[in-house]
mmCIF file of N, CA and C in Angstrom:
data_model
loop_
_atom_site.group_PDB
_atom_site.id
_atom_site.type_symbol
_atom_site.label_atom_id
_atom_site.label_comp_id
_atom_site.label_asym_id
_atom_site.label_seq_id
_atom_site.Cartn_x
_atom_site.Cartn_y
_atom_site.Cartn_z
ATOM 1 N N GLN A 411 19.295 2.039 -0.174
ATOM 2 C CA GLN A 411 18.313 1.690 0.845
ATOM 3 C C GLN A 411 17.169 2.689 0.855
ATOM 4 N N VAL A 412 15.979 2.182 1.098
ATOM 5 C CA VAL A 412 14.798 3.028 1.227
ATOM 6 C C VAL A 412 14.096 2.653 2.518
ATOM 7 N N GLN A 413 13.933 3.631 3.388
ATOM 8 C CA GLN A 413 13.124 3.410 4.595
ATOM 9 C C GLN A 413 11.712 3.888 4.333
ATOM 10 N N LEU A 414 10.755 3.090 4.784
ATOM 11 C CA LEU A 414 9.338 3.398 4.578
ATOM 12 C C LEU A 414 8.646 3.469 5.931
ATOM 13 N N VAL A 415 7.868 4.506 6.134
ATOM 14 C CA VAL A 415 7.158 4.684 7.398
ATOM 15 C C VAL A 415 5.682 4.927 7.109
ATOM 16 N N GLU A 416 4.839 4.016 7.590
ATOM 17 C CA GLU A 416 3.399 4.147 7.392
ATOM 18 C C GLU A 416 2.751 4.886 8.554
ATOM 19 N N SER A 417 1.615 5.486 8.263
ATOM 20 C CA SER A 417 0.798 6.115 9.299
ATOM 21 C C SER A 417 -0.644 6.142 8.808
ATOM 22 N N GLY A 418 -1.540 6.467 9.724
ATOM 23 C CA GLY A 418 -2.931 6.648 9.335
ATOM 24 C C GLY A 418 -3.861 5.518 9.701
ATOM 25 N N GLY A 419 -3.313 4.437 10.246
ATOM 26 C CA GLY A 419 -4.184 3.340 10.652
ATOM 27 C C GLY A 419 -5.033 3.731 11.849
ATOM 28 N N GLY A 420 -5.970 2.863 12.179
ATOM 29 C CA GLY A 420 -6.824 3.139 13.322
ATOM 30 C C GLY A 420 -8.034 2.236 13.331
ATOM 31 N N SER A 421 -9.003 2.600 14.167
ATOM 32 C CA SER A 421 -10.240 1.830 14.286
ATOM 33 C C SER A 421 -11.392 2.633 13.708
ATOM 34 N N VAL A 422 -12.236 1.957 12.968
ATOM 35 C CA VAL A 422 -13.360 2.631 12.331
ATOM 36 C C VAL A 422 -14.513 1.647 12.227
ATOM 37 N N GLN A 423 -15.720 2.157 12.157
ATOM 38 C CA GLN A 423 -16.879 1.291 11.969
ATOM 39 C C GLN A 423 -17.050 0.958 10.492
ATOM 40 N N ALA A 424 -17.714 -0.139 10.249
ATOM 41 C CA ALA A 424 -17.986 -0.548 8.872
ATOM 42 C C ALA A 424 -18.683 0.582 8.121
ATOM 43 N N GLY A 425 -18.237 0.790 6.892
ATOM 44 C CA GLY A 425 -18.769 1.878 6.088
ATOM 45 C C GLY A 425 -17.950 3.153 6.171
ATOM 46 N N GLY A 426 -17.044 3.199 7.117
ATOM 47 C CA GLY A 426 -16.219 4.378 7.304
ATOM 48 C C GLY A 426 -15.028 4.415 6.366
ATOM 49 N N SER A 427 -14.182 5.420 6.575
ATOM 50 C CA SER A 427 -13.025 5.637 5.708
ATOM 51 C C SER A 427 -11.765 5.873 6.538
ATOM 52 N N LEU A 428 -10.650 5.527 5.945
ATOM 53 C CA LEU A 428 -9.327 5.827 6.496
ATOM 54 C C LEU A 428 -8.398 6.131 5.338
ATOM 55 N N ARG A 429 -7.396 6.924 5.620
ATOM 56 C CA ARG A 429 -6.367 7.218 4.618
ATOM 57 C C ARG A 429 -5.012 6.873 5.205
ATOM 58 N N LEU A 430 -4.335 5.938 4.583
ATOM 59 C CA LEU A 430 -2.998 5.547 4.994
ATOM 60 C C LEU A 430 -1.959 6.321 4.194
ATOM 61 N N SER A 431 -0.866 6.636 4.833
ATOM 62 C CA SER A 431 0.252 7.302 4.163
ATOM 63 C C SER A 431 1.525 6.522 4.395
ATOM 64 N N CYS A 432 2.419 6.615 3.442
ATOM 65 C CA CYS A 432 3.719 5.957 3.535
ATOM 66 C C CYS A 432 4.758 6.958 3.037
ATOM 67 N N VAL A 433 5.638 7.350 3.932
ATOM 68 C CA VAL A 433 6.683 8.296 3.572
ATOM 69 C C VAL A 433 7.987 7.543 3.374
ATOM 70 N N ALA A 434 8.597 7.748 2.226
ATOM 71 C CA ALA A 434 9.864 7.096 1.904
ATOM 72 C C ALA A 434 11.030 8.030 2.203
ATOM 73 N N SER A 435 12.164 7.430 2.463
ATOM 74 C CA SER A 435 13.353 8.221 2.814
ATOM 75 C C SER A 435 14.046 8.797 1.593
ATOM 76 N N ARG A 436 13.571 8.396 0.427
ATOM 77 C CA ARG A 436 14.145 8.953 -0.778
ATOM 78 C C ARG A 436 13.069 9.079 -1.857
ATOM 79 N N TYR A 437 13.465 9.707 -2.945
ATOM 80 C CA TYR A 437 12.579 9.964 -4.078
ATOM 81 C C TYR A 437 12.124 8.641 -4.668
ATOM 82 N N THR A 438 10.820 8.446 -4.699
ATOM 83 C CA THR A 438 10.303 7.200 -5.257
ATOM 84 C C THR A 438 9.410 7.414 -6.479
ATOM 85 N N TYR A 439 8.928 8.600 -6.678
ATOM 86 C CA TYR A 439 7.970 8.884 -7.752
ATOM 87 C C TYR A 439 8.536 8.487 -9.105
ATOM 88 N N ARG A 440 7.827 7.600 -9.794
ATOM 89 C CA ARG A 440 8.174 7.114 -11.129
ATOM 90 C C ARG A 440 9.543 6.435 -11.175
ATOM 91 N N ARG A 441 10.047 6.021 -10.012
ATOM 92 C CA ARG A 441 11.319 5.299 -9.971
ATOM 93 C C ARG A 441 11.187 3.914 -9.361
ATOM 94 N N TYR A 442 10.172 3.750 -8.528
ATOM 95 C CA TYR A 442 9.944 2.490 -7.843
ATOM 96 C C TYR A 442 8.508 2.043 -8.064
ATOM 97 N N CYS A 443 8.334 0.737 -8.123
ATOM 98 C CA CYS A 443 6.988 0.186 -7.999
ATOM 99 C C CYS A 443 6.639 0.296 -6.519
ATOM 100 N N MET A 444 5.505 0.923 -6.213
ATOM 101 C CA MET A 444 5.074 1.108 -4.834
ATOM 102 C C MET A 444 3.762 0.364 -4.609
ATOM 103 N N ALA A 445 3.636 -0.252 -3.455
ATOM 104 C CA ALA A 445 2.449 -1.069 -3.230
ATOM 105 C C ALA A 445 2.045 -1.077 -1.766
ATOM 106 N N TRP A 446 0.791 -1.444 -1.562
ATOM 107 C CA TRP A 446 0.265 -1.712 -0.232
ATOM 108 C C TRP A 446 -0.089 -3.194 -0.153
ATOM 109 N N PHE A 447 0.328 -3.825 0.928
ATOM 110 C CA PHE A 447 -0.028 -5.190 1.249
ATOM 111 C C PHE A 447 -0.770 -5.182 2.578
ATOM 112 N N ARG A 448 -1.426 -6.284 2.890
ATOM 113 C CA ARG A 448 -2.041 -6.415 4.209
ATOM 114 C C ARG A 448 -1.967 -7.867 4.660
ATOM 115 N N GLN A 449 -1.981 -8.024 5.963
ATOM 116 C CA GLN A 449 -1.973 -9.357 6.547
ATOM 117 C C GLN A 449 -2.925 -9.382 7.729
ATOM 118 N N ALA A 450 -3.931 -10.222 7.623
ATOM 119 C CA ALA A 450 -4.901 -10.397 8.699
ATOM 120 C C ALA A 450 -4.443 -11.559 9.577
ATOM 121 N N PRO A 451 -4.901 -11.595 10.821
ATOM 122 C CA PRO A 451 -4.499 -12.676 11.731
ATOM 123 C C PRO A 451 -4.826 -14.044 11.142
ATOM 124 N N GLY A 452 -3.835 -14.923 11.134
ATOM 125 C CA GLY A 452 -4.044 -16.262 10.645
ATOM 126 C C GLY A 452 -4.092 -16.407 9.144
ATOM 127 N N LYS A 453 -3.856 -15.317 8.427
ATOM 128 C CA LYS A 453 -3.909 -15.360 6.965
ATOM 129 C C LYS A 453 -2.573 -14.954 6.378
ATOM 130 N N GLU A 454 -2.391 -15.305 5.113
ATOM 131 C CA GLU A 454 -1.166 -14.912 4.433
ATOM 132 C C GLU A 454 -1.254 -13.445 3.998
ATOM 133 N N ARG A 455 -0.087 -12.871 3.828
ATOM 134 C CA ARG A 455 -0.025 -11.497 3.346
ATOM 135 C C ARG A 455 -0.544 -11.444 1.912
ATOM 136 N N GLU A 456 -1.297 -10.410 1.605
ATOM 137 C CA GLU A 456 -1.837 -10.267 0.259
ATOM 138 C C GLU A 456 -1.616 -8.853 -0.260
ATOM 139 N N ALA A 457 -1.452 -8.765 -1.565
ATOM 140 C CA ALA A 457 -1.312 -7.464 -2.198
ATOM 141 C C ALA A 457 -2.676 -6.792 -2.276
ATOM 142 N N VAL A 458 -2.721 -5.526 -1.953
ATOM 143 C CA VAL A 458 -3.964 -4.760 -1.970
ATOM 144 C C VAL A 458 -4.024 -3.858 -3.190
ATOM 145 N N ALA A 459 -2.963 -3.103 -3.403
ATOM 146 C CA ALA A 459 -2.919 -2.169 -4.527
ATOM 147 C C ALA A 459 -1.471 -1.827 -4.833
ATOM 148 N N ALA A 460 -1.223 -1.484 -6.087
ATOM 149 C CA ALA A 460 0.126 -1.105 -6.496
ATOM 150 C C ALA A 460 0.047 0.020 -7.516
ATOM 151 N N ILE A 461 1.090 0.836 -7.528
ATOM 152 C CA ILE A 461 1.189 1.882 -8.534
ATOM 153 C C ILE A 461 2.551 1.773 -9.187
ATOM 154 N N ASP A 462 2.537 1.722 -10.507
ATOM 155 C CA ASP A 462 3.747 1.406 -11.237
ATOM 156 C C ASP A 462 4.504 2.666 -11.629
ATOM 157 N N ILE A 463 5.668 2.441 -12.210
ATOM 158 C CA ILE A 463 6.525 3.563 -12.610
ATOM 159 C C ILE A 463 5.827 4.471 -13.608
ATOM 160 N N ASP A 464 4.977 3.891 -14.444
ATOM 161 C CA ASP A 464 4.276 4.708 -15.436
ATOM 162 C C ASP A 464 2.997 5.330 -14.889
ATOM 163 N N GLY A 465 2.744 5.116 -13.601
ATOM 164 C CA GLY A 465 1.569 5.711 -12.970
ATOM 165 C C GLY A 465 0.329 4.845 -12.982
ATOM 166 N N SER A 466 0.383 3.704 -13.648
ATOM 167 C CA SER A 466 -0.782 2.830 -13.697
ATOM 168 C C SER A 466 -0.981 2.146 -12.354
ATOM 169 N N ALA A 467 -2.232 1.929 -12.000
ATOM 170 C CA ALA A 467 -2.573 1.337 -10.705
ATOM 171 C C ALA A 467 -3.322 0.028 -10.894
ATOM 172 N N THR A 468 -3.086 -0.889 -9.988
ATOM 173 C CA THR A 468 -3.807 -2.159 -9.987
ATOM 174 C C THR A 468 -4.319 -2.425 -8.576
ATOM 175 N N TYR A 469 -5.414 -3.172 -8.503
ATOM 176 C CA TYR A 469 -6.064 -3.425 -7.229
ATOM 177 C C TYR A 469 -6.476 -4.889 -7.104
ATOM 178 N N ALA A 470 -6.486 -5.367 -5.876
ATOM 179 C CA ALA A 470 -7.075 -6.672 -5.618
ATOM 180 C C ALA A 470 -8.575 -6.564 -5.863
ATOM 181 N N ASP A 471 -9.166 -7.650 -6.321
ATOM 182 C CA ASP A 471 -10.606 -7.626 -6.603
ATOM 183 C C ASP A 471 -11.412 -7.230 -5.376
ATOM 184 N N SER A 472 -10.940 -7.630 -4.211
ATOM 185 C CA SER A 472 -11.689 -7.386 -2.977
ATOM 186 C C SER A 472 -11.782 -5.919 -2.601
ATOM 187 N N VAL A 473 -10.936 -5.076 -3.190
ATOM 188 C CA VAL A 473 -10.941 -3.653 -2.816
ATOM 189 C C VAL A 473 -11.266 -2.726 -3.982
ATOM 190 N N LYS A 474 -11.423 -3.279 -5.168
ATOM 191 C CA LYS A 474 -11.720 -2.442 -6.337
ATOM 192 C C LYS A 474 -12.977 -1.629 -6.108
ATOM 193 N N GLY A 475 -12.892 -0.355 -6.467
ATOM 194 C CA GLY A 475 -14.036 0.534 -6.301
ATOM 195 C C GLY A 475 -14.151 1.133 -4.918
ATOM 196 N N ARG A 476 -13.366 0.645 -3.974
ATOM 197 C CA ARG A 476 -13.411 1.165 -2.603
ATOM 198 C C ARG A 476 -12.103 1.821 -2.194
ATOM 199 N N PHE A 477 -10.982 1.285 -2.662
ATOM 200 C CA PHE A 477 -9.661 1.803 -2.300
ATOM 201 C C PHE A 477 -9.040 2.517 -3.499
ATOM 202 N N THR A 478 -8.248 3.559 -3.195
ATOM 203 C CA THR A 478 -7.515 4.270 -4.243
ATOM 204 C C THR A 478 -6.086 4.492 -3.789
ATOM 205 N N ILE A 479 -5.148 4.034 -4.609
ATOM 206 C CA ILE A 479 -3.728 4.244 -4.330
ATOM 207 C C ILE A 479 -3.265 5.460 -5.106
ATOM 208 N N SER A 480 -2.395 6.253 -4.479
ATOM 209 C CA SER A 480 -1.884 7.430 -5.176
ATOM 210 C C SER A 480 -0.498 7.774 -4.670
ATOM 211 N N GLN A 481 0.248 8.411 -5.541
ATOM 212 C CA GLN A 481 1.567 8.927 -5.177
ATOM 213 C C GLN A 481 1.364 10.423 -5.005
ATOM 214 N N ASP A 482 1.332 10.885 -3.771
ATOM 215 C CA ASP A 482 0.954 12.268 -3.492
ATOM 216 C C ASP A 482 2.046 13.267 -3.833
ATOM 217 N N ASN A 483 3.282 12.854 -3.629
ATOM 218 C CA ASN A 483 4.401 13.690 -4.001
ATOM 219 C C ASN A 483 5.599 12.781 -4.245
ATOM 220 N N VAL A 484 6.767 13.336 -4.324
ATOM 221 C CA VAL A 484 7.923 12.546 -4.774
ATOM 222 C C VAL A 484 8.295 11.412 -3.843
ATOM 223 N N ASN A 485 7.831 11.470 -2.589
ATOM 224 C CA ASN A 485 8.203 10.381 -1.691
ATOM 225 C C ASN A 485 7.070 9.932 -0.779
ATOM 226 N N THR A 486 5.835 10.247 -1.119
ATOM 227 C CA THR A 486 4.698 9.876 -0.272
ATOM 228 C C THR A 486 3.658 9.096 -1.062
ATOM 229 N N LEU A 487 3.359 7.920 -0.541
ATOM 230 C CA LEU A 487 2.341 7.042 -1.130
ATOM 231 C C LEU A 487 1.135 7.033 -0.202
ATOM 232 N N SER A 488 -0.052 7.027 -0.783
ATOM 233 C CA SER A 488 -1.259 7.002 0.033
ATOM 234 C C SER A 488 -2.191 5.887 -0.399
ATOM 235 N N LEU A 489 -3.070 5.501 0.516
ATOM 236 C CA LEU A 489 -4.128 4.555 0.203
ATOM 237 C C LEU A 489 -5.401 5.090 0.846
ATOM 238 N N GLN A 490 -6.302 5.576 0.027
ATOM 239 C CA GLN A 490 -7.603 6.032 0.508
ATOM 240 C C GLN A 490 -8.533 4.839 0.539
ATOM 241 N N MET A 491 -9.084 4.558 1.718
ATOM 242 C CA MET A 491 -9.932 3.387 1.897
ATOM 243 C C MET A 491 -11.335 3.842 2.292
ATOM 244 N N ASN A 492 -12.285 3.594 1.441
ATOM 245 C CA ASN A 492 -13.670 3.960 1.690
ATOM 246 C C ASN A 492 -14.531 2.710 1.814
ATOM 247 N N SER A 493 -15.715 2.890 2.354
ATOM 248 C CA SER A 493 -16.666 1.776 2.506
ATOM 249 C C SER A 493 -15.990 0.563 3.129
ATOM 250 N N LEU A 494 -15.307 0.806 4.215
ATOM 251 C CA LEU A 494 -14.540 -0.261 4.854
ATOM 252 C C LEU A 494 -15.447 -1.347 5.410
ATOM 253 N N LYS A 495 -14.937 -2.566 5.358
ATOM 254 C CA LYS A 495 -15.653 -3.735 5.831
ATOM 255 C C LYS A 495 -14.853 -4.420 6.928
ATOM 256 N N PRO A 496 -15.502 -5.177 7.792
ATOM 257 C CA PRO A 496 -14.752 -5.901 8.832
ATOM 258 C C PRO A 496 -13.651 -6.783 8.251
ATOM 259 N N GLU A 497 -13.854 -7.324 7.080
ATOM 260 C CA GLU A 497 -12.831 -8.180 6.476
ATOM 261 C C GLU A 497 -11.615 -7.402 5.971
ATOM 262 N N ASP A 498 -11.662 -6.077 6.041
ATOM 263 C CA ASP A 498 -10.482 -5.263 5.710
ATOM 264 C C ASP A 498 -9.539 -5.137 6.902
ATOM 265 N N THR A 499 -9.959 -5.640 8.044
ATOM 266 C CA THR A 499 -9.120 -5.581 9.241
ATOM 267 C C THR A 499 -7.817 -6.343 9.012
ATOM 268 N N ALA A 500 -6.705 -5.660 9.229
ATOM 269 C CA ALA A 500 -5.389 -6.259 8.977
ATOM 270 C C ALA A 500 -4.308 -5.253 9.353
ATOM 271 N N ILE A 501 -3.080 -5.726 9.334
ATOM 272 C CA ILE A 501 -1.936 -4.817 9.359
ATOM 273 C C ILE A 501 -1.610 -4.496 7.904
ATOM 274 N N TYR A 502 -1.496 -3.220 7.610
ATOM 275 C CA TYR A 502 -1.217 -2.761 6.254
ATOM 276 C C TYR A 502 0.246 -2.334 6.146
ATOM 277 N N TYR A 503 0.896 -2.831 5.113
ATOM 278 C CA TYR A 503 2.307 -2.557 4.887
ATOM 279 C C TYR A 503 2.512 -1.843 3.566
ATOM 280 N N CYS A 504 3.399 -0.892 3.587
ATOM 281 C CA CYS A 504 3.866 -0.226 2.377
ATOM 282 C C CYS A 504 5.126 -0.952 1.905
ATOM 283 N N ALA A 505 5.287 -1.089 0.595
ATOM 284 C CA ALA A 505 6.450 -1.794 0.058
ATOM 285 C C ALA A 505 6.907 -1.121 -1.226
ATOM 286 N N ALA A 506 8.190 -1.291 -1.522
ATOM 287 C CA ALA A 506 8.766 -0.691 -2.726
ATOM 288 C C ALA A 506 9.767 -1.643 -3.356
ATOM 289 N N LYS A 507 9.842 -1.564 -4.685
ATOM 290 C CA LYS A 507 10.899 -2.296 -5.370
ATOM 291 C C LYS A 507 11.306 -1.506 -6.606
ATOM 292 N N GLN A 508 12.558 -1.638 -6.969
ATOM 293 C CA GLN A 508 13.053 -0.938 -8.132
ATOM 294 C C GLN A 508 12.533 -1.611 -9.389
ATOM 295 N N GLY A 509 12.225 -0.792 -10.384
ATOM 296 C CA GLY A 509 11.737 -1.333 -11.634
ATOM 297 C C GLY A 509 10.227 -1.422 -11.655
ATOM 298 N N TYR A 510 9.728 -1.993 -12.754
ATOM 299 C CA TYR A 510 8.295 -2.121 -12.911
ATOM 300 C C TYR A 510 7.722 -3.191 -11.978
ATOM 301 N N CYS A 511 6.462 -3.001 -11.634
ATOM 302 C CA CYS A 511 5.795 -3.956 -10.757
ATOM 303 C C CYS A 511 5.744 -5.343 -11.384
ATOM 304 N N THR A 512 5.647 -5.384 -12.708
ATOM 305 C CA THR A 512 5.499 -6.666 -13.388
ATOM 306 C C THR A 512 6.812 -7.408 -13.562
ATOM 307 N N GLU A 513 7.919 -6.743 -13.258
ATOM 308 C CA GLU A 513 9.218 -7.413 -13.391
ATOM 309 C C GLU A 513 9.382 -8.445 -12.286
ATOM 310 N N ARG A 514 10.154 -9.460 -12.574
ATOM 311 C CA ARG A 514 10.412 -10.477 -11.565
ATOM 312 C C ARG A 514 11.150 -9.891 -10.384
ATOM 313 N N GLY A 515 10.947 -10.512 -9.248
ATOM 314 C CA GLY A 515 11.660 -10.081 -8.062
ATOM 315 C C GLY A 515 10.730 -9.654 -6.957
ATOM 316 N N ASP A 516 11.162 -9.902 -5.757
ATOM 317 C CA ASP A 516 10.370 -9.531 -4.590
ATOM 318 C C ASP A 516 10.496 -8.040 -4.314
ATOM 319 N N PHE A 517 9.628 -7.553 -3.495
ATOM 320 C CA PHE A 517 9.747 -6.177 -3.020
ATOM 321 C C PHE A 517 10.952 -6.095 -2.080
ATOM 322 N N ASP A 518 11.735 -5.047 -2.307
ATOM 323 C CA ASP A 518 13.005 -4.921 -1.591
ATOM 324 C C ASP A 518 12.857 -4.245 -0.232
ATOM 325 N N TYR A 519 11.896 -3.367 -0.120
ATOM 326 C CA TYR A 519 11.792 -2.522 1.069
ATOM 327 C C TYR A 519 10.369 -2.571 1.623
ATOM 328 N N TRP A 520 10.301 -2.637 2.951
ATOM 329 C CA TRP A 520 9.020 -2.750 3.632
ATOM 330 C C TRP A 520 8.961 -1.792 4.809
ATOM 331 N N GLY A 521 7.766 -1.276 5.058
ATOM 332 C CA GLY A 521 7.544 -0.499 6.262
ATOM 333 C C GLY A 521 7.233 -1.414 7.432
ATOM 334 N N GLN A 522 7.014 -0.807 8.579
ATOM 335 C CA GLN A 522 6.771 -1.578 9.794
ATOM 336 C C GLN A 522 5.306 -1.992 9.944
ATOM 337 N N GLY A 523 4.441 -1.380 9.156
ATOM 338 C CA GLY A 523 3.025 -1.730 9.195
ATOM 339 C C GLY A 523 2.206 -0.802 10.073
ATOM 340 N N THR A 524 0.932 -0.701 9.730
ATOM 341 C CA THR A 524 -0.003 0.081 10.524
ATOM 342 C C THR A 524 -1.307 -0.706 10.626
ATOM 343 N N GLN A 525 -1.877 -0.747 11.825
ATOM 344 C CA GLN A 525 -3.060 -1.574 12.076
ATOM 345 C C GLN A 525 -4.331 -0.846 11.629
ATOM 346 N N VAL A 526 -5.159 -1.564 10.909
ATOM 347 C CA VAL A 526 -6.492 -1.082 10.545
ATOM 348 C C VAL A 526 -7.502 -2.072 11.107
ATOM 349 N N THR A 527 -8.440 -1.549 11.899
ATOM 350 C CA THR A 527 -9.465 -2.391 12.501
ATOM 351 C C THR A 527 -10.841 -1.830 12.126
ATOM 352 N N VAL A 528 -11.671 -2.679 11.535
ATOM 353 C CA VAL A 528 -13.006 -2.263 11.128
ATOM 354 C C VAL A 528 -14.016 -3.094 11.903
ATOM 355 N N SER A 529 -14.852 -2.418 12.651
ATOM 356 C CA SER A 529 -15.846 -3.111 13.461
ATOM 357 C C SER A 529 -17.215 -3.079 12.773
ATOM 358 N N SER A 530 -17.985 -4.114 13.029
ATOM 359 C CA SER A 530 -19.304 -4.214 12.385
ATOM 360 C C SER A 530 -20.381 -3.526 13.199
#
């Protein structure tokens, strides 16, 4: 079992920045595919960014060039969000799964989520 706890959400004006953190209850570095998802009101959950076991990162087109995912230490995942837009408003979730991100299977572990609100 892996428990994930997110922090760092909040309210910011458009153009501002926030940094989300996700602390895992166990060692995840290069052992789990780690990702950030988000869900806006009335919309389906979508993948925002992921970092794979080999350290490679992928991003949704909507956040490329603005967001950066990183594994800060053996059990902490971060998402640096710059140039925020009102459409980035959502609950952001940290997720983990064993194996490579490209392998079949759903994410096994989820955090409780942290709210990000961007005002225009």
